[in-house]
Amino acid sequence: MIFVGIAATMGALALLILFVGFLATGSTRYKVYREWRSRVGGRITCAVLMCLTYLLNFIWILILCFLCVITFVYTMFWNMCASVEKSNTCIDLNQFHFMFPAGTKQEDMRICEKYEIKAFCKDGVENSEVMFILATLSSLLVIMSLVHYLMCLSANYAHIRDHEKFQELQEIQNLAEYENNMSKDRF
């Protein structure tokens, strides 16, 4: 339920970010942010979303680090299972003693029965390894997307901020052209 809640929240934030991205980009920006109040609102919205995107990026980097560690551990388990299948020996988990409760015997940290080896390797490790690899790659993709959006949103924030200056410059240029045309008409 927690992961579904996180996914729904991330989906809603992605839609909000996409909507603001559409409003703050290209010719839409010039139509939406014409007045002073709309520019201030756009700048505040962009600034809040930049902070939120930065925070989300940090959280997803932590998730990526966690997934890298888990994927590494499961890759070690996968290699242990591959070596056990070739040599028909027991799986020795003594190097992972810190993961077992205190007082666990060394014999209990070994998997020797065929059905236990199959349950550990085929049913547990192989399926989980593939899912963790996919989750790690997906979180990397999310991080790259957030970085890209942060760059675009920063550029759009600067455009919204400087829009008034560009309008004044355009008006000065139009006035200069008008005066230039008027002086040509006199002669």
XYZ file of C-alpha atoms in Angstrom:
187
model
C 0.000 0.000 0.000
C 2.887 2.358 0.735
C 4.375 1.853 -2.730
C 0.983 2.406 -4.365
C 0.601 5.627 -2.380
C 4.082 6.777 -3.374
C 3.400 5.919 -7.018
C 0.066 7.794 -6.989
C 1.682 10.846 -5.368
C 4.558 10.785 -7.851
C 2.054 10.461 -10.725
C 0.047 13.450 -9.489
C 3.221 15.509 -9.092
C 4.337 14.486 -12.574
C 1.028 15.727 -14.023
C 1.325 19.010 -12.100
C 4.913 19.453 -13.264
C 3.896 18.663 -16.856
C 1.036 21.190 -16.728
C 3.267 23.979 -15.399
C 5.913 22.993 -17.937
C 3.392 23.478 -20.759
C 2.333 26.873 -19.395
C 5.879 28.135 -18.964
C 7.286 27.036 -22.327
C 7.400 28.646 -25.757
C 4.615 30.758 -27.198
C 2.243 29.667 -24.415
C 4.421 31.588 -21.966
C 3.915 34.824 -23.923
C 0.143 34.353 -23.985
C -0.267 33.357 -20.341
C 2.210 35.672 -18.599
C 1.366 39.051 -20.127
C 0.276 40.915 -17.007
C 2.351 41.700 -13.959
C 0.284 39.515 -11.614
C 0.380 36.481 -13.854
C 4.163 36.811 -14.210
C 4.570 36.965 -10.429
C 2.300 33.937 -10.031
C 4.235 32.092 -12.727
C 7.548 32.908 -11.096
C 6.313 31.754 -7.687
C 4.905 28.544 -9.180
C 8.141 27.848 -11.047
C 10.219 28.547 -7.927
C 8.084 26.240 -5.761
C 8.229 23.485 -8.362
C 11.995 23.922 -8.744
C 12.387 23.412 -4.975
C 10.011 20.443 -5.051
C 11.845 18.905 -8.028
C 15.180 19.378 -6.280
C 13.830 17.658 -3.153
C 12.334 14.818 -5.214
C 15.625 14.418 -7.039
C 17.439 14.065 -3.721
C 14.902 11.463 -2.515
C 15.215 9.481 -5.753
C 19.020 9.546 -5.454
C 18.643 7.980 -1.998
C 16.280 5.364 -3.463
C 18.813 4.666 -6.225
C 21.601 4.182 -3.663
C 19.425 1.797 -1.654
C 18.509 -0.144 -4.794
C 22.163 -0.369 -5.850
C 23.063 -1.970 -2.516
C 20.128 -4.393 -2.672
C 20.881 -5.265 -6.306
C 24.511 -5.913 -5.400
C 23.501 -8.256 -2.560
C 21.065 -10.138 -4.780
C 23.719 -10.391 -7.508
C 26.022 -12.018 -4.951
C 23.222 -14.434 -4.025
C 22.638 -15.160 -7.709
C 26.327 -15.955 -8.221
C 26.283 -18.171 -5.111
C 23.302 -20.056 -6.536
C 25.053 -20.466 -9.884
C 28.137 -21.920 -8.185
C 26.016 -24.252 -6.040
C 24.178 -25.587 -9.098
C 27.493 -26.474 -10.765
C 29.136 -28.070 -7.742
C 26.084 -29.544 -5.911
C 27.218 -28.175 -2.522
C 25.449 -26.254 0.200
C 24.803 -22.533 0.178
C 26.842 -21.042 2.997
C 25.456 -17.775 4.348
C 27.998 -17.353 7.173
C 29.412 -14.186 5.612
C 25.961 -12.640 6.135
C 25.844 -13.481 9.849
C 24.914 -9.874 10.702
C 21.566 -10.383 8.931
C 20.590 -13.294 11.205
C 19.315 -12.962 14.788
C 21.907 -13.128 17.546
C 22.638 -16.669 18.681
C 21.893 -18.336 15.328
C 23.983 -21.470 14.904
C 26.359 -21.785 11.957
C 24.541 -24.900 10.808
C 21.347 -22.854 10.488
C 23.158 -20.452 8.146
C 23.646 -23.192 5.552
C 21.109 -24.302 2.957
C 21.712 -27.917 1.902
C 18.336 -29.499 1.083
C 17.413 -29.548 -2.620
C 13.940 -28.069 -2.102
C 15.388 -25.308 0.121
C 18.043 -24.498 -2.489
C 15.351 -24.365 -5.175
C 13.132 -22.172 -2.989
C 16.043 -19.830 -2.249
C 17.578 -19.675 -5.732
C 14.843 -20.217 -8.296
C 11.807 -18.896 -6.449
C 13.447 -16.102 -4.492
C 16.733 -14.802 -5.825
C 16.264 -15.110 -9.592
C 12.868 -13.403 -9.683
C 13.927 -10.710 -7.241
C 17.229 -10.020 -9.007
C 15.521 -9.207 -12.285
C 12.994 -6.945 -10.537
C 15.690 -5.115 -8.592
C 17.730 -4.541 -11.748
C 14.647 -3.114 -13.470
C 13.836 -0.960 -10.437
C 17.405 0.383 -10.336
C 17.320 1.292 -14.021
C 13.870 2.871 -13.599
C 14.999 5.025 -10.692
C 17.981 6.146 -12.766
C 15.575 7.130 -15.535
C 13.426 9.081 -13.049
C 16.504 10.948 -11.783
C 17.562 11.885 -15.302
C 14.011 13.083 -16.051
C 13.912 15.207 -12.916
C 17.284 16.777 -13.742
C 16.102 17.550 -17.268
C 12.868 19.082 -15.986
C 14.791 21.141 -13.430
C 16.991 22.578 -16.186
C 13.973 23.411 -18.381
C 12.034 24.916 -15.496
C 15.003 27.087 -14.495
C 15.267 28.419 -18.040
C 11.518 29.085 -18.162
C 11.701 30.868 -14.798
C 14.369 33.174 -16.244
C 12.236 33.818 -19.340
C 9.181 34.675 -17.240
C 11.283 36.940 -15.027
C 12.767 38.786 -18.004
C 9.558 38.883 -20.059
C 8.753 42.447 -18.946
C 12.211 43.640 -20.023
C 11.770 41.965 -23.405
C 8.376 43.670 -23.813
C 9.883 47.075 -23.019
C 12.739 46.433 -25.437
C 10.231 45.409 -28.135
C 8.209 48.589 -27.527
C 11.369 50.744 -27.786
C 12.335 48.969 -30.991
C 8.822 49.454 -32.450
C 8.889 53.123 -31.461
C 12.311 53.573 -33.083
C 11.062 51.925 -36.279
C 7.956 54.100 -36.239
C 10.027 57.273 -35.798
C 12.408 56.118 -38.529
C 9.478 55.572 -40.902
C 7.988 58.942 -39.968
C 11.283 60.747 -40.713
C 11.468 59.049 -44.143
C 7.923 60.163 -44.919
C 8.811 63.807 -44.206
C 11.455 63.862 -46.859
